[in-house]
Tab-separated table of C-alpha atoms in Angstrom:
chain	number	residue	atom	x	y	z
A	1	MET	CA	19.716	109.083	18.171
A	2	CYS	CA	17.041	111.072	16.057
A	3	THR	CA	15.996	114.307	15.690
A	4	SER	CA	12.660	116.010	13.457
A	5	LEU	CA	11.925	119.315	13.081
A	6	ILE	CA	9.039	121.795	10.914
A	7	TYR	CA	10.559	124.417	8.755
A	8	LEU	CA	9.036	127.297	7.385
A	9	ASP	CA	9.259	129.549	5.013
A	10	ALA	CA	8.501	133.533	5.594
A	11	SER	CA	5.518	132.602	2.816
A	12	GLY	CA	4.319	129.821	6.136
A	13	LYS	CA	4.828	126.660	3.620
A	14	ALA	CA	6.541	123.789	5.899
A	15	TYR	CA	9.697	121.912	5.446
A	16	PHE	CA	10.424	118.749	7.372
A	17	GLY	CA	13.662	117.580	8.882
A	18	ARG	CA	15.195	114.425	10.570
A	19	THR	CA	17.890	112.253	11.508
A	20	LEU	CA	18.669	109.137	12.092
A	21	GLU	CA	21.643	107.967	14.260
A	22	LEU	CA	22.721	104.195	15.765
A	23	THR	CA	25.799	102.453	15.231
A	24	SER	CA	25.434	100.722	12.380
A	25	ASP	CA	23.481	101.020	9.378
A	26	LEU	CA	20.855	98.599	8.753
A	27	PRO	CA	19.735	97.315	5.088
A	28	TYR	CA	17.342	100.070	4.466
A	29	GLN	CA	15.533	100.444	1.938
A	30	LEU	CA	13.809	103.596	-0.498
A	31	VAL	CA	10.407	102.615	-1.607
A	32	TYR	CA	8.348	103.956	-3.823
A	33	PHE	CA	4.451	102.534	-3.116
A	34	PRO	CA	2.145	104.006	-5.777
A	35	LYS	CA	-2.006	104.134	-4.527
A	36	GLY	CA	-3.734	101.645	-4.980
A	37	LEU	CA	-1.811	98.816	-2.482
A	38	ALA	CA	-3.833	96.543	-0.387
A	39	PHE	CA	-1.985	95.956	3.167
A	40	SER	CA	-2.886	93.826	5.650
A	41	SER	CA	-1.937	94.477	9.662
A	42	GLU	CA	-2.109	91.755	11.936
A	43	ILE	CA	-1.713	90.564	15.736
A	44	GLU	CA	-1.726	87.602	17.481
A	45	GLY	CA	-5.191	87.408	18.635
A	46	HIS	CA	-7.203	89.976	16.638
A	47	PRO	CA	-8.735	89.730	13.174
A	48	ALA	CA	-5.992	91.110	10.106
A	49	LEU	CA	-6.547	95.343	9.932
A	50	THR	CA	-7.314	95.133	5.965
A	51	TYR	CA	-7.131	98.387	4.259
A	52	ASP	CA	-5.957	100.157	0.603
A	53	SER	CA	-3.765	102.986	0.271
A	54	LYS	CA	-5.141	106.622	-1.499
A	55	PHE	CA	-2.013	108.358	-2.423
A	56	ALA	CA	1.453	107.334	-2.970
A	57	VAL	CA	3.797	106.966	0.072
A	58	LEU	CA	7.475	107.519	-0.762
A	59	ALA	CA	9.351	106.281	2.669
A	60	VAL	CA	12.765	104.785	4.251
A	61	THR	CA	11.990	101.191	5.240
A	62	MET	CA	13.146	97.776	6.909
A	63	PRO	CA	11.718	94.636	6.686
A	64	GLY	CA	10.166	93.545	9.491
A	65	ARG	CA	11.089	90.613	9.545
A	66	ILE	CA	13.877	87.431	7.859
A	67	PRO	CA	13.270	86.247	4.270
A	68	THR	CA	13.192	82.293	3.156
A	69	ALA	CA	13.179	80.828	0.232
A	70	ASP	CA	9.770	80.099	0.843
A	71	ALA	CA	9.325	82.818	1.910
A	72	PRO	CA	10.519	85.741	0.098
A	73	LEU	CA	10.392	89.625	1.745
A	74	GLY	CA	6.883	91.493	0.574
A	75	PHE	CA	5.899	95.112	-0.068
A	76	ALA	CA	4.283	94.652	2.972
A	77	ASP	CA	6.973	93.817	4.653
A	78	LEU	CA	8.718	96.593	4.629
A	79	LYS	CA	7.676	99.192	7.420
A	80	VAL	CA	8.280	102.257	7.129
A	81	LEU	CA	10.322	104.864	9.502
A	82	GLU	CA	10.205	107.865	7.269
A	83	GLY	CA	8.150	108.597	4.602
A	84	MET	CA	6.156	111.677	2.862
A	85	ASN	CA	2.754	110.992	0.633
A	86	ASP	CA	1.607	112.277	-2.660
A	87	GLN	CA	-0.077	115.315	-0.750
A	88	GLY	CA	2.205	115.916	1.396
A	89	LEU	CA	1.440	114.337	4.908
A	90	THR	CA	4.593	113.223	6.255
A	91	PHE	CA	5.874	110.153	8.932
A	92	SER	CA	8.526	109.552	11.255
A	93	LEU	CA	9.553	106.642	13.350
A	94	LEU	CA	11.822	107.859	16.763
A	95	SER	CA	13.452	105.687	19.249
A	96	TYR	CA	11.490	105.466	22.719
A	97	PRO	CA	12.976	102.578	24.346
A	98	THR	CA	10.027	102.884	27.478
A	99	ALA	CA	7.162	101.875	25.120
A	100	GLY	CA	6.134	98.659	26.051
A	101	GLY	CA	4.127	97.397	28.646
A	102	PRO	CA	0.632	96.256	29.608
A	103	HIS	CA	-2.098	97.267	26.500
A	104	ALA	CA	-5.165	97.969	27.347
A	105	ALA	CA	-7.674	95.367	26.709
A	106	VAL	CA	-9.157	95.144	23.332
A	107	GLU	CA	-12.137	92.997	22.423
A	108	ALA	CA	-10.299	89.942	20.616
A	109	THR	CA	-13.490	90.245	17.661
A	110	GLN	CA	-12.015	93.844	17.066
A	111	ALA	CA	-9.386	94.408	14.001
A	112	VAL	CA	-6.048	96.353	15.313
A	113	LEU	CA	-3.538	98.070	13.821
A	114	SER	CA	0.199	96.619	14.406
A	115	ALA	CA	1.972	99.772	15.784
A	116	SER	CA	4.589	98.680	13.525
A	117	ASP	CA	2.099	99.814	10.038
A	118	LEU	CA	2.046	102.267	11.262
A	119	GLY	CA	3.604	104.361	8.285
A	120	THR	CA	1.889	102.760	5.252
A	121	TRP	CA	-1.447	103.148	7.337
A	122	ALA	CA	-1.173	107.014	8.118
A	123	LEU	CA	0.336	107.691	4.724
A	124	GLY	CA	-1.852	105.409	2.966
A	125	GLN	CA	-5.611	106.503	3.446
A	126	PHE	CA	-4.940	110.110	4.851
A	127	SER	CA	-3.635	113.904	4.024
A	128	THR	CA	-4.300	116.121	6.999
A	129	VAL	CA	-2.433	115.435	10.490
A	130	ALA	CA	-6.312	115.685	11.726
A	131	GLU	CA	-8.266	112.904	9.630
A	132	VAL	CA	-4.998	111.203	11.374
A	133	LYS	CA	-5.932	112.150	15.342
A	134	THR	CA	-10.001	111.841	13.753
A	135	ALA	CA	-9.082	107.579	12.259
A	136	LEU	CA	-7.095	107.022	16.006
A	137	GLU	CA	-10.031	107.840	17.666
A	138	GLU	CA	-11.617	105.200	16.423
A	139	GLN	CA	-8.611	102.951	15.411
A	140	PRO	CA	-6.953	100.275	18.502
A	141	VAL	CA	-3.432	99.891	18.193
A	142	LEU	CA	-1.445	97.115	20.211
A	143	LEU	CA	2.356	97.031	19.283
A	144	GLU	CA	4.278	93.858	18.790
A	145	ALA	CA	7.136	91.610	19.745
A	146	LEU	CA	9.778	92.440	16.545
A	147	THR	CA	11.363	89.951	15.665
A	148	LEU	CA	13.869	90.954	14.924
A	149	LEU	CA	14.538	93.100	17.623
A	150	GLY	CA	14.418	89.332	19.291
A	151	GLY	CA	11.212	89.535	20.637
A	152	VAL	CA	11.207	93.269	22.253
A	153	GLU	CA	7.625	95.751	22.030
A	154	SER	CA	8.576	98.117	19.428
A	155	PRO	CA	10.719	100.323	21.253
A	156	PHE	CA	9.046	103.962	19.304
A	157	HIS	CA	7.390	106.257	19.121
A	158	TYR	CA	6.330	108.814	15.826
A	159	VAL	CA	5.861	111.807	14.209
A	160	VAL	CA	3.043	112.602	11.730
A	161	HIS	CA	3.431	116.238	9.947
A	162	ASP	CA	1.042	118.059	7.318
A	163	ALA	CA	1.728	120.921	4.248
A	164	SER	CA	0.503	122.939	6.849
A	165	GLY	CA	2.822	122.937	9.168
A	166	ALA	CA	0.708	121.286	11.916
A	167	SER	CA	2.359	117.793	13.383
A	168	PHE	CA	0.587	115.162	16.258
A	169	VAL	CA	2.373	112.892	17.935
A	170	ILE	CA	1.881	109.191	18.521
A	171	GLU	CA	3.386	108.145	22.059
A	172	PHE	CA	3.098	104.272	24.019
A	173	ASN	CA	4.480	104.838	27.216
A	174	LYS	CA	5.129	101.336	29.111
A	175	GLY	CA	2.562	100.097	26.921
A	176	GLN	CA	-0.114	102.625	27.274
A	177	MET	CA	-0.560	105.089	24.150
A	178	THR	CA	-1.047	108.855	24.013
A	179	THR	CA	-1.490	111.346	20.991
A	180	TYR	CA	-0.213	114.925	21.478
A	181	ASP	CA	-0.665	117.583	19.266
A	182	ASN	CA	2.334	119.158	19.627
A	183	PRO	CA	3.049	122.728	19.103
A	184	VAL	CA	6.825	123.297	18.700
A	185	GLY	CA	7.183	120.723	15.697
A	186	VAL	CA	9.481	119.003	17.166
A	187	MET	CA	10.357	115.624	18.311
A	188	THR	CA	13.557	113.867	20.218
A	189	ASN	CA	13.579	110.649	22.102
A	190	GLY	CA	13.228	109.570	25.678
A	191	PRO	CA	11.973	110.984	27.911
A	192	GLU	CA	8.182	111.186	26.816
A	193	PHE	CA	7.147	114.618	25.158
A	194	SER	CA	5.055	116.144	27.511
A	195	TRP	CA	7.877	115.919	29.867
A	196	HIS	CA	10.031	117.471	26.950
A	197	LEU	CA	7.314	120.411	26.506
A	198	THR	CA	7.288	121.334	30.497
A	199	ASN	CA	11.084	121.079	29.994
A	200	MET	CA	10.818	123.963	27.876
A	201	ASP	CA	9.348	126.496	30.743
A	202	ASN	CA	13.398	126.564	31.237
A	203	TYR	CA	14.554	127.845	28.045
A	204	THR	CA	11.714	131.257	27.736
A	205	PHE	CA	14.842	133.810	28.456
A	206	LEU	CA	16.125	132.228	24.939
A	207	ASN	CA	16.339	134.452	22.017
A	208	ASN	CA	18.981	135.217	18.638
A	209	VAL	CA	19.624	139.054	19.631
A	210	ASP	CA	22.987	138.393	20.784
A	211	LYS	CA	23.687	141.013	23.680
A	212	SER	CA	27.437	141.845	23.061
A	213	ASN	CA	27.647	144.500	25.674
A	214	ALA	CA	27.046	144.705	29.312
A	215	THR	CA	27.959	146.646	32.415
A	216	PHE	CA	29.899	145.535	35.728
A	217	GLY	CA	30.753	148.354	38.071
A	218	SER	CA	33.039	150.405	35.637
A	219	TYR	CA	33.790	148.181	34.271
A	220	ARG	CA	32.372	147.558	30.217
A	221	ALA	CA	32.469	145.088	28.558
A	222	THR	CA	32.236	143.981	24.783
A	223	GLN	CA	31.727	140.878	23.151
A	224	PRO	CA	34.322	139.804	20.652
A	225	ASP	CA	32.436	137.777	18.406
A	226	SER	CA	29.102	137.128	17.063
A	227	GLY	CA	26.817	133.943	18.385
A	228	ILE	CA	26.555	134.983	22.631
A	229	ALA	CA	22.630	134.567	22.069
A	230	THR	CA	23.303	130.819	21.655
A	231	ALA	CA	25.515	130.796	25.382
A	232	GLY	CA	22.299	129.324	26.614
A	233	LEU	CA	21.401	126.502	24.854
A	234	PRO	CA	22.415	122.732	26.222
A	235	GLY	CA	25.609	121.446	24.732
A	236	SER	CA	25.236	117.766	25.076
A	237	ASN	CA	23.869	115.031	22.179
A	238	THR	CA	21.241	113.777	24.919
A	239	SER	CA	17.233	113.628	23.472
A	240	VAL	CA	16.901	116.426	26.274
A	241	GLY	CA	19.026	118.506	24.880
A	242	ARG	CA	18.712	117.899	21.039
A	243	PHE	CA	15.431	119.319	21.808
A	244	VAL	CA	15.437	122.167	22.885
A	245	ARG	CA	18.271	123.236	20.569
A	246	ALA	CA	16.488	121.794	17.151
A	247	ALA	CA	12.962	124.070	18.482
A	248	TYR	CA	15.958	126.651	19.100
A	249	TYR	CA	16.617	126.737	15.332
A	250	ALA	CA	13.258	126.283	13.565
A	251	GLN	CA	11.970	128.853	15.441
A	252	TYR	CA	15.311	131.917	14.700
A	253	ALA	CA	16.356	130.086	11.534
A	254	GLU	CA	16.104	133.306	9.195
A	255	LYS	CA	12.308	132.723	6.356
A	256	ALA	CA	13.667	131.981	3.522
A	257	THR	CA	11.298	133.519	0.291
A	258	GLU	CA	11.980	131.129	-2.207
A	259	PRO	CA	11.421	127.108	-1.686
A	260	ASP	CA	15.096	126.654	-2.908
A	261	THR	CA	16.271	128.849	-0.213
A	262	ALA	CA	13.627	126.933	2.739
A	263	VAL	CA	15.109	123.801	1.422
A	264	MET	CA	18.637	125.075	2.096
A	265	THR	CA	18.312	126.190	4.965
A	266	LEU	CA	17.371	123.421	6.614
A	267	ALA	CA	19.848	120.961	5.526
A	268	HIS	CA	22.097	123.432	7.296
A	269	VAL	CA	19.841	123.452	10.583
A	270	MET	CA	20.033	119.801	9.807
A	271	ASN	CA	23.704	120.025	10.053
A	272	ASN	CA	23.307	121.000	13.313
A	273	PHE	CA	22.343	117.587	14.647
A	274	ASP	CA	25.155	115.652	12.124
A	275	ARG	CA	27.144	113.449	14.364
A	276	PRO	CA	30.516	111.713	13.361
A	277	ARG	CA	31.282	108.544	14.689
A	278	GLY	CA	33.185	108.100	17.804
A	279	ILE	CA	31.896	112.168	19.044
A	280	SER	CA	30.564	110.075	21.869
A	281	ILE	CA	30.894	106.270	23.075
A	282	ASP	CA	29.491	103.850	24.984
A	283	TYR	CA	31.873	101.070	26.517
A	284	PRO	CA	30.550	97.692	27.230
A	285	SER	CA	32.182	97.400	30.673
A	286	GLU	CA	29.944	100.407	31.472
A	287	GLY	CA	27.128	99.864	30.846
A	288	GLY	CA	26.944	101.602	27.484
A	289	GLY	CA	27.546	98.916	23.960
A	290	HIS	CA	24.559	98.649	23.096
A	291	LEU	CA	21.985	100.618	20.709
A	292	GLU	CA	19.527	102.779	22.161
A	293	VAL	CA	17.077	100.619	20.160
A	294	ALA	CA	17.180	97.518	22.408
A	295	GLY	CA	17.523	94.139	21.203
A	296	LEU	CA	19.848	94.857	18.508
A	297	SER	CA	23.085	93.735	19.327
A	298	GLN	CA	26.674	95.154	19.815
A	299	GLU	CA	29.557	93.556	16.877
A	300	SER	CA	31.639	91.367	19.057
A	301	SER	CA	35.085	92.750	16.630
A	302	GLU	CA	33.586	96.284	18.117
A	303	THR	CA	35.310	97.593	21.386
A	304	TYR	CA	33.255	100.196	21.928
A	305	ALA	CA	29.372	102.033	20.000
A	306	THR	CA	29.032	105.228	19.179
A	307	GLU	CA	26.038	106.716	17.353
A	308	TYR	CA	26.383	108.209	13.686
A	309	THR	CA	23.814	110.154	11.985
A	310	CYS	CA	22.919	106.542	9.536
A	311	TRP	CA	21.454	108.931	6.780
A	312	THR	CA	19.274	112.986	7.071
A	313	ASN	CA	16.075	113.328	5.233
A	314	LEU	CA	14.628	116.672	4.039
A	315	SER	CA	10.797	116.450	3.246
A	316	ASP	CA	9.345	120.135	1.056
A	317	LEU	CA	6.091	119.364	1.937
A	318	ASP	CA	4.564	121.574	-1.126
A	319	ARG	CA	6.204	120.663	-3.694
A	320	LYS	CA	6.343	117.088	-2.707
A	321	ARG	CA	10.357	116.248	-2.335
A	322	PHE	CA	12.328	114.494	-0.892
A	323	TYR	CA	15.431	114.320	0.288
A	324	LEU	CA	18.240	111.574	1.335
A	325	ARG	CA	21.634	111.921	2.374
A	326	THR	CA	23.654	109.207	3.736
A	327	TYR	CA	26.779	108.758	5.911
A	328	ARG	CA	28.773	108.642	2.751
A	329	SER	CA	27.804	111.620	1.022
A	330	LEU	CA	28.306	114.979	1.319
A	331	ASN	CA	25.158	116.468	-0.850
A	332	TYR	CA	20.848	115.480	-0.892
A	333	ALA	CA	19.579	112.651	-4.004
A	334	SER	CA	16.467	114.373	-4.372
A	335	PHE	CA	13.051	111.978	-5.457
A	336	ASP	CA	10.093	114.265	-7.213
A	337	MET	CA	7.122	112.406	-6.170
A	338	THR	CA	5.116	113.919	-8.929
A	339	ALA	CA	7.499	113.202	-11.115
A	340	LEU	CA	7.044	109.360	-9.945
A	341	ALA	CA	3.323	109.009	-10.394
A	342	GLU	CA	3.278	107.322	-13.360
A	343	MET	CA	4.380	104.646	-11.953
A	344	ARG	CA	1.876	101.598	-11.146
A	345	GLY	CA	4.401	99.686	-9.749
A	346	VAL	CA	6.793	98.975	-6.553
A	347	CYS	CA	9.947	100.572	-6.383
A	348	VAL	CA	12.464	99.419	-3.817
A	349	LEU	CA	16.322	100.896	-3.543
A	350	PRO	CA	18.561	99.866	-1.368
A	351	VAL	CA	19.697	102.908	0.345
A	352	SER	CA	23.373	102.582	0.705
A	353	HIS	CA	23.049	103.321	-3.535
A	354	LEU	CA	22.364	106.296	-2.774
A	355	ASP	CA	26.092	106.737	-1.337
A	356	GLY	CA	27.544	109.475	-2.935
A	357	LEU	CA	24.864	110.408	-4.744
A	358	SER	CA	23.271	114.551	-5.496
A	359	GLY	CA	20.691	115.706	-7.217
A	360	ASP	CA	17.650	114.817	-8.827
A	361	ALA	CA	17.549	110.508	-8.661
A	362	SER	CA	14.361	109.755	-8.991
A	363	GLU	CA	14.696	107.772	-12.132
A	364	THR	CA	17.500	105.918	-10.550
A	365	LEU	CA	14.296	105.681	-8.131
A	366	LYS	CA	12.206	104.761	-11.570
A	367	GLN	CA	15.188	101.906	-12.608
A	368	ALA	CA	15.121	99.910	-9.382
A	369	LYS	CA	11.669	97.996	-9.190
A	370	ALA	CA	10.306	95.324	-7.071
A	371	THR	CA	11.360	91.737	-8.398
């Protein structure tokens, strides 16, 4: 589940794409956070970390807790899974089951950032990958037990990109946080990111040039079709296989000369990671029947689990446009952050409301003001 990549056009402008796969739809909310909002991140045993947003943010979110009559959800309860700010910085959360473990000690008097709030913290305050990297050198980040996942520590890792095409990974592995510059601009799931980079050393033979003729003894072999160049790509939908394929497609997809063509090219690239229901299934009796995100339960009425692409996002980091397609759509709804800049309040739109929509939906989001 989850594949992300950066694509550069002919002039070096950056575009970002990602898919999210689970075995069921969750209550995703598309949220516009205007600049100037006050946030607070809290970890038990430490003072709250407070920060104000300098930039507007558009993001796909999930509630961080179950609302009650006495404590309805506020905008700070909506945790960013995927987002972009008005500076062209993106933040992405991807599944990473082995994130949890013993944490490094942090003085009780020091304010720490919950990993669940990394999205609003990064997108609300910074405009480049370099700024996020510098800030993390001084800001401790800790995982927290998530009530909605039955107390499992945040089973995710994170990737940040900016309009220059720079890419940066924030990864907890067995409780220990490590950060990496990401030279391939690709992210999937486990194993740890450094393993994926080492694995790329096994694919130095890849290129996009079809070798359609060869001689074996006196026999002249001729390939009757195009596409033999991709024969060496891994074919599975595992995290390992998707990482290699994503790196290949990001590298070799033709470099578009116009922004709209670049977005269309990126959409074609991401179609290679779009997964229909039933393509692979897991039975509970064989150790499957669960979601890769620890703590989420399988519906008792379902005899098997099948991951599918719940939604796909494209982001134009130069023009600040955000595109979203749900499983029940073949086309993308688009959102122009320049057009949203006039909004002074938080806007919340259930992602399910985008089913079947295509084209500019900025006005639809504007009308969905949070109550």
